[in-house]
């Protein structure tokens, strides 16, 4: 198994998630050792939820899984970059394609683009 | 000043850095409130060095500064994405354009591409 440095952040590493076709950055999540190993093994992006403190297979609730097409590791072995196919077209729980849908403009945040899905329908809130 | 959530990581937020032209992810760093404010004010990417525990104007030693072209904030206001012009063509202290120059292939890490500069020359090691 590829050894990463999980020590710097108390057992976690940040995982940057990028659309493998467009290059858009979709989200940032965290992995512990188990999430990293499961991602390598299954080819499905799996993270560690810091709030729920459990392994989190991205898309398990919404169906919007992330198929891992390529993995990059940084110079220090303490951050990974996943290039993924985002099933359903949206990575963000708000329905936007990317979590980074707010742009800084003149000291305020402006929403960029439109949501791909309605969270109320997908999560049956 | 735009308010971000620095509480989740003890005063820090992750900052993903992307080349504004190519879309390549260059590096990941961390910001505290002061680094965030200085980045907004100066338009030069400024981070917080976790190892040295000081503000870190990227490129101050090497000359390879990052001119911030666009800033995105994520859904939770706890991660930012900087789209930058990387002066000198390389963000990584190893001389590679991106810190993510190691690719996972068949259970090993393979270097992708070639360094843009020689760290020995740039940092006069």
mmCIF file of C-alpha atoms in Angstrom:
data_model
loop_
_atom_site.group_PDB
_atom_site.id
_atom_site.type_symbol
_atom_site.label_atom_id
_atom_site.label_comp_id
_atom_site.label_asym_id
_atom_site.label_seq_id
_atom_site.Cartn_x
_atom_site.Cartn_y
_atom_site.Cartn_z
ATOM 1 C CA UNK A 1 0.000 0.000 0.000
ATOM 2 C CA UNK A 2 1.275 3.470 -0.869
ATOM 3 C CA UNK A 3 2.375 5.204 2.307
ATOM 4 C CA UNK A 4 1.190 8.766 2.828
ATOM 5 C CA UNK A 5 1.986 11.102 5.689
ATOM 6 C CA UNK A 6 -1.119 11.192 7.861
ATOM 7 C CA UNK A 7 0.748 12.600 10.858
ATOM 8 C CA UNK A 8 0.623 16.306 10.044
ATOM 9 C CA UNK A 9 -3.133 16.568 10.531
ATOM 10 C CA UNK A 10 -3.797 14.006 13.226
ATOM 11 C CA UNK A 11 -4.526 11.073 10.946
ATOM 12 C CA UNK A 12 -6.029 12.962 8.032
ATOM 13 C CA UNK A 13 -4.875 14.264 4.671
ATOM 14 C CA UNK A 14 -6.689 16.724 2.410
ATOM 15 C CA UNK A 15 -7.955 15.364 -0.898
ATOM 16 C CA UNK A 16 -8.533 17.825 -3.720
ATOM 17 C CA UNK A 17 -11.109 16.597 -6.195
ATOM 18 C CA UNK A 18 -10.933 17.688 -9.804
ATOM 19 C CA UNK A 19 -13.137 16.852 -12.786
ATOM 20 C CA UNK A 20 -10.917 14.669 -14.974
ATOM 21 C CA UNK A 21 -12.274 16.153 -18.196
ATOM 22 C CA UNK A 22 -12.815 19.858 -17.549
ATOM 23 C CA UNK A 23 -10.140 20.388 -14.882
ATOM 24 C CA UNK A 24 -12.670 22.182 -12.673
ATOM 25 C CA UNK A 25 -11.937 21.803 -8.970
ATOM 26 C CA UNK A 26 -15.056 20.218 -7.509
ATOM 27 C CA UNK A 27 -14.455 19.962 -3.765
ATOM 28 C CA UNK A 28 -12.035 19.323 -0.963
ATOM 29 C CA UNK A 29 -12.472 16.474 1.477
ATOM 30 C CA UNK A 30 -10.333 14.574 3.966
ATOM 31 C CA UNK A 31 -9.103 10.993 4.058
ATOM 32 C CA UNK A 32 -7.809 8.844 6.848
ATOM 33 C CA UNK A 33 -5.754 5.726 6.153
ATOM 34 C CA UNK A 34 -8.865 3.557 5.750
ATOM 35 C CA UNK A 35 -10.500 5.992 3.302
ATOM 36 C CA UNK A 36 -7.293 6.128 1.258
ATOM 37 C CA UNK A 37 -7.025 2.348 1.104
ATOM 38 C CA UNK A 38 -10.688 1.944 0.218
ATOM 39 C CA UNK A 39 -10.389 4.536 -2.553
ATOM 40 C CA UNK A 40 -7.403 2.699 -4.040
ATOM 41 C CA UNK A 41 -9.139 -0.650 -3.747
ATOM 42 C CA UNK A 42 -12.584 0.276 -5.061
ATOM 43 C CA UNK A 43 -11.843 3.130 -7.477
ATOM 44 C CA UNK A 44 -14.657 5.074 -5.835
ATOM 45 C CA UNK A 45 -13.770 8.225 -3.947
ATOM 46 C CA UNK A 46 -14.092 7.525 -0.243
ATOM 47 C CA UNK A 47 -13.456 10.139 2.420
ATOM 48 C CA UNK A 48 -13.549 10.519 6.172
ATOM 49 C CA UNK A 49 -16.358 12.688 7.456
ATOM 50 C CA UNK A 50 -14.956 14.915 10.180
ATOM 51 C CA UNK A 51 -18.402 15.832 11.500
ATOM 52 C CA UNK A 52 -19.842 12.301 11.539
ATOM 53 C CA UNK A 53 -16.475 10.600 12.163
ATOM 54 C CA UNK A 54 -17.169 7.761 9.735
ATOM 55 C CA UNK A 55 -15.953 6.617 6.320
ATOM 56 C CA UNK A 56 -17.977 8.370 3.673
ATOM 57 C CA UNK A 57 -18.366 6.893 0.201
ATOM 58 C CA UNK A 58 -19.118 10.023 -1.779
ATOM 59 C CA UNK A 59 -22.494 9.730 -3.497
ATOM 60 C CA UNK A 60 -23.849 6.830 -1.457
ATOM 61 C CA UNK A 61 -26.962 8.830 -0.535
ATOM 62 C CA UNK A 62 -27.395 10.868 -3.703
ATOM 63 C CA UNK A 63 -26.130 8.304 -6.211
ATOM 64 C CA UNK A 64 -23.620 10.908 -7.337
ATOM 65 C CA UNK A 65 -20.519 8.816 -6.847
ATOM 66 C CA UNK A 66 -17.049 9.780 -8.036
ATOM 67 C CA UNK A 67 -15.204 7.311 -10.246
ATOM 68 C CA UNK A 68 -11.493 7.825 -9.745
ATOM 69 C CA UNK A 69 -9.666 8.171 -13.049
ATOM 70 C CA UNK A 70 -6.265 9.289 -11.773
ATOM 71 C CA UNK A 71 -4.575 9.938 -8.460
ATOM 72 C CA UNK A 72 -1.719 12.336 -7.858
ATOM 73 C CA UNK A 73 0.307 12.649 -4.654
ATOM 74 C CA UNK A 74 2.119 15.849 -3.722
ATOM 75 C CA UNK A 75 5.804 16.421 -3.015
ATOM 76 C CA UNK A 76 5.409 15.900 0.739
ATOM 77 C CA UNK A 77 3.090 12.889 0.507
ATOM 78 C CA UNK A 78 0.578 14.711 2.674
ATOM 79 C CA UNK A 79 -2.048 15.767 0.110
ATOM 80 C CA UNK A 80 -3.694 13.916 -2.761
ATOM 81 C CA UNK A 81 -5.387 15.058 -5.928
ATOM 82 C CA UNK A 82 -8.163 12.879 -7.326
ATOM 83 C CA UNK A 83 -9.192 13.300 -10.924
ATOM 84 C CA UNK A 84 -12.707 11.912 -11.089
ATOM 85 C CA UNK A 85 -15.745 11.332 -13.217
ATOM 86 C CA UNK A 86 -18.537 12.967 -11.238
ATOM 87 C CA UNK A 87 -21.681 10.899 -11.754
ATOM 88 C CA UNK A 88 -24.788 13.098 -11.867
ATOM 89 C CA UNK A 89 -22.739 16.139 -12.834
ATOM 90 C CA UNK A 90 -22.639 17.764 -9.408
ATOM 91 C CA UNK A 91 -20.242 17.262 -6.514
ATOM 92 C CA UNK A 92 -21.774 19.754 -4.091
ATOM 93 C CA UNK A 93 -24.610 18.864 -1.740
ATOM 94 C CA UNK A 94 -26.185 22.221 -2.648
ATOM 95 C CA UNK A 95 -26.726 20.984 -6.212
ATOM 96 C CA UNK A 96 -23.942 23.006 -7.794
ATOM 97 C CA UNK A 97 -21.431 21.189 -10.005
ATOM 98 C CA UNK A 98 -18.576 22.414 -7.824
ATOM 99 C CA UNK A 99 -18.504 23.386 -4.159
ATOM 100 C CA UNK A 100 -16.552 26.466 -5.257
ATOM 101 C CA UNK A 101 -19.539 28.293 -6.738
ATOM 102 C CA UNK A 102 -18.935 31.521 -4.823
ATOM 103 C CA UNK A 103 -16.595 34.030 -6.410
ATOM 104 C CA UNK A 104 -14.994 36.957 -4.621
ATOM 105 C CA UNK A 105 -15.958 40.177 -6.405
ATOM 106 C CA UNK A 106 -15.455 43.649 -4.977
ATOM 107 C CA UNK A 107 -15.363 42.353 -1.428
ATOM 108 C CA UNK A 108 -18.507 40.224 -1.699
ATOM 109 C CA UNK A 109 -19.363 36.675 -2.732
ATOM 110 C CA UNK A 110 -21.209 36.217 -6.008
ATOM 111 C CA UNK A 111 -22.751 32.878 -7.030
ATOM 112 C CA UNK A 112 -21.405 31.591 -10.336
ATOM 113 C CA UNK A 113 -23.556 29.351 -12.522
ATOM 114 C CA UNK A 114 -26.711 27.465 -11.625
ATOM 115 C CA UNK A 115 -27.367 24.324 -9.559
ATOM 116 C CA UNK A 116 -27.464 21.079 -11.526
ATOM 117 C CA UNK A 117 -29.994 19.444 -9.193
ATOM 118 C CA UNK A 118 -32.435 20.366 -6.450
ATOM 119 C CA UNK A 119 -31.123 19.087 -3.102
ATOM 120 C CA UNK A 120 -34.691 18.663 -1.829
ATOM 121 C CA UNK A 121 -35.392 16.092 -4.526
ATOM 122 C CA UNK A 122 -32.076 14.261 -4.358
ATOM 123 C CA UNK A 123 -31.852 13.984 -0.585
ATOM 124 C CA UNK A 124 -35.636 13.884 -0.016
ATOM 125 C CA UNK A 125 -35.376 16.570 2.655
ATOM 126 C CA UNK B 1 -13.758 41.705 5.087
ATOM 127 C CA UNK B 2 -15.201 38.442 3.811
ATOM 128 C CA UNK B 3 -15.785 36.134 6.743
ATOM 129 C CA UNK B 4 -14.575 32.563 6.396
ATOM 130 C CA UNK B 5 -14.941 29.722 8.872
ATOM 131 C CA UNK B 6 -11.518 29.275 10.450
ATOM 132 C CA UNK B 7 -12.900 27.302 13.397
ATOM 133 C CA UNK B 8 -12.974 23.820 11.885
ATOM 134 C CA UNK B 9 -9.194 23.537 11.699
ATOM 135 C CA UNK B 10 -8.046 25.546 14.684
ATOM 136 C CA UNK B 11 -7.662 28.864 12.900
ATOM 137 C CA UNK B 12 -6.680 27.581 9.467
ATOM 138 C CA UNK B 13 -8.393 26.906 6.159
ATOM 139 C CA UNK B 14 -7.009 24.942 3.223
ATOM 140 C CA UNK B 15 -6.268 26.932 0.068
ATOM 141 C CA UNK B 16 -6.197 25.044 -3.221
ATOM 142 C CA UNK B 17 -4.034 26.748 -5.821
ATOM 143 C CA UNK B 18 -4.814 26.344 -9.493
ATOM 144 C CA UNK B 19 -3.133 27.766 -12.581
ATOM 145 C CA UNK B 20 -5.638 30.281 -13.929
ATOM 146 C CA UNK B 21 -4.848 29.451 -17.549
ATOM 147 C CA UNK B 22 -4.270 25.701 -17.698
ATOM 148 C CA UNK B 23 -6.480 24.643 -14.793
ATOM 149 C CA UNK B 24 -3.648 22.502 -13.396
ATOM 150 C CA UNK B 25 -3.747 22.168 -9.619
ATOM 151 C CA UNK B 26 -0.410 23.508 -8.406
ATOM 152 C CA UNK B 27 -0.385 23.043 -4.642
ATOM 153 C CA UNK B 28 -2.319 23.099 -1.416
ATOM 154 C CA UNK B 29 -1.453 25.445 1.424
ATOM 155 C CA UNK B 30 -3.120 26.820 4.532
ATOM 156 C CA UNK B 31 -4.262 30.300 5.484
ATOM 157 C CA UNK B 32 -5.060 31.874 8.802
ATOM 158 C CA UNK B 33 -7.160 35.024 9.044
ATOM 159 C CA UNK B 34 -4.116 37.280 8.560
ATOM 160 C CA UNK B 35 -2.942 35.376 5.473
ATOM 161 C CA UNK B 36 -6.441 35.565 3.987
ATOM 162 C CA UNK B 37 -6.677 39.311 4.589
ATOM 163 C CA UNK B 38 -3.189 39.930 3.214
ATOM 164 C CA UNK B 39 -3.978 37.904 0.094
ATOM 165 C CA UNK B 40 -7.139 39.931 -0.518
ATOM 166 C CA UNK B 41 -5.326 43.194 0.112
ATOM 167 C CA UNK B 42 -2.168 42.581 -1.892
ATOM 168 C CA UNK B 43 -3.327 40.209 -4.648
ATOM 169 C CA UNK B 44 -0.303 38.048 -3.887
ATOM 170 C CA UNK B 45 -0.930 34.593 -2.501
ATOM 171 C CA UNK B 46 0.008 34.591 1.166
ATOM 172 C CA UNK B 47 -0.221 31.513 3.357
ATOM 173 C CA UNK B 48 0.467 30.433 6.898
ATOM 174 C CA UNK B 49 3.418 28.102 7.288
ATOM 175 C CA UNK B 50 2.434 25.385 9.743
ATOM 176 C CA UNK B 51 6.019 24.299 10.277
ATOM 177 C CA UNK B 52 7.507 27.775 10.744
ATOM 178 C CA UNK B 53 4.316 29.280 12.213
ATOM 179 C CA UNK B 54 4.648 32.534 10.271
ATOM 180 C CA UNK B 55 2.927 34.282 7.389
ATOM 181 C CA UNK B 56 4.451 33.090 4.170
ATOM 182 C CA UNK B 57 4.317 35.194 1.023
ATOM 183 C CA UNK B 58 4.693 32.501 -1.608
ATOM 184 C CA UNK B 59 7.745 33.158 -3.764
ATOM 185 C CA UNK B 60 9.434 35.633 -1.457
ATOM 186 C CA UNK B 61 12.616 33.540 -1.451
ATOM 187 C CA UNK B 62 12.519 32.155 -4.978
ATOM 188 C CA UNK B 63 10.911 35.130 -6.714
ATOM 189 C CA UNK B 64 8.202 32.741 -7.911
ATOM 190 C CA UNK B 65 5.253 34.660 -6.519
ATOM 191 C CA UNK B 66 1.629 33.883 -7.288
ATOM 192 C CA UNK B 67 -0.523 36.702 -8.660
ATOM 193 C CA UNK B 68 -4.105 36.030 -7.663
ATOM 194 C CA UNK B 69 -6.443 36.278 -10.636
ATOM 195 C CA UNK B 70 -9.610 34.905 -9.067
ATOM 196 C CA UNK B 71 -10.752 33.616 -5.694
ATOM 197 C CA UNK B 72 -13.511 31.118 -5.093
ATOM 198 C CA UNK B 73 -14.983 30.166 -1.726
ATOM 199 C CA UNK B 74 -16.675 26.822 -1.129
ATOM 200 C CA UNK B 75 -20.213 26.072 0.058
ATOM 201 C CA UNK B 76 -19.195 25.878 3.733
ATOM 202 C CA UNK B 77 -16.894 28.927 3.684
ATOM 203 C CA UNK B 78 -14.087 26.758 5.039
ATOM 204 C CA UNK B 79 -11.936 26.241 1.919
ATOM 205 C CA UNK B 80 -10.757 28.623 -0.775
ATOM 206 C CA UNK B 81 -9.603 28.117 -4.337
ATOM 207 C CA UNK B 82 -7.077 30.566 -5.732
ATOM 208 C CA UNK B 83 -6.643 30.844 -9.472
ATOM 209 C CA UNK B 84 -3.192 32.293 -9.943
ATOM 210 C CA UNK B 85 -0.542 33.309 -12.382
ATOM 211 C CA UNK B 86 2.519 31.377 -11.233
ATOM 212 C CA UNK B 87 5.567 33.548 -11.858
ATOM 213 C CA UNK B 88 8.577 31.449 -12.883
ATOM 214 C CA UNK B 89 6.364 28.619 -14.054
ATOM 215 C CA UNK B 90 6.794 26.378 -11.020
ATOM 216 C CA UNK B 91 4.900 26.297 -7.739
ATOM 217 C CA UNK B 92 6.774 23.430 -6.115
ATOM 218 C CA UNK B 93 9.979 23.906 -4.134
ATOM 219 C CA UNK B 94 11.325 20.804 -5.900
ATOM 220 C CA UNK B 95 11.292 22.691 -9.204
ATOM 221 C CA UNK B 96 8.256 20.958 -10.667
ATOM 222 C CA UNK B 97 5.448 23.114 -12.052
ATOM 223 C CA UNK B 98 2.971 21.462 -9.706
ATOM 224 C CA UNK B 99 3.481 19.819 -6.325
ATOM 225 C CA UNK B 100 1.320 16.961 -7.637
ATOM 226 C CA UNK B 101 3.992 15.486 -9.903
ATOM 227 C CA UNK B 102 3.660 11.946 -8.562
ATOM 228 C CA UNK B 103 1.064 9.750 -10.186
ATOM 229 C CA UNK B 104 -0.270 6.514 -8.752
ATOM 230 C CA UNK B 105 0.337 3.705 -11.231
ATOM 231 C CA UNK B 106 0.026 0.018 -10.419
ATOM 232 C CA UNK B 107 0.521 0.616 -6.724
ATOM 233 C CA UNK B 108 3.609 2.813 -7.106
ATOM 234 C CA UNK B 109 4.356 6.505 -7.574
ATOM 235 C CA UNK B 110 5.647 7.601 -10.963
ATOM 236 C CA UNK B 111 7.064 11.087 -11.582
ATOM 237 C CA UNK B 112 5.198 12.954 -14.311
ATOM 238 C CA UNK B 113 7.021 15.594 -16.366
ATOM 239 C CA UNK B 114 10.289 17.338 -15.669
ATOM 240 C CA UNK B 115 11.331 20.045 -13.183
ATOM 241 C CA UNK B 116 11.152 23.610 -14.478
ATOM 242 C CA UNK B 117 14.044 24.809 -12.334
ATOM 243 C CA UNK B 118 16.884 23.435 -10.260
ATOM 244 C CA UNK B 119 16.176 24.032 -6.550
ATOM 245 C CA UNK B 120 19.918 24.260 -5.850
ATOM 246 C CA UNK B 121 20.175 27.315 -8.063
ATOM 247 C CA UNK B 122 16.967 29.019 -7.005
ATOM 248 C CA UNK B 123 17.383 28.567 -3.263
ATOM 249 C CA UNK B 124 21.195 28.602 -3.329
ATOM 250 C CA UNK B 125 21.363 25.450 -1.231
#
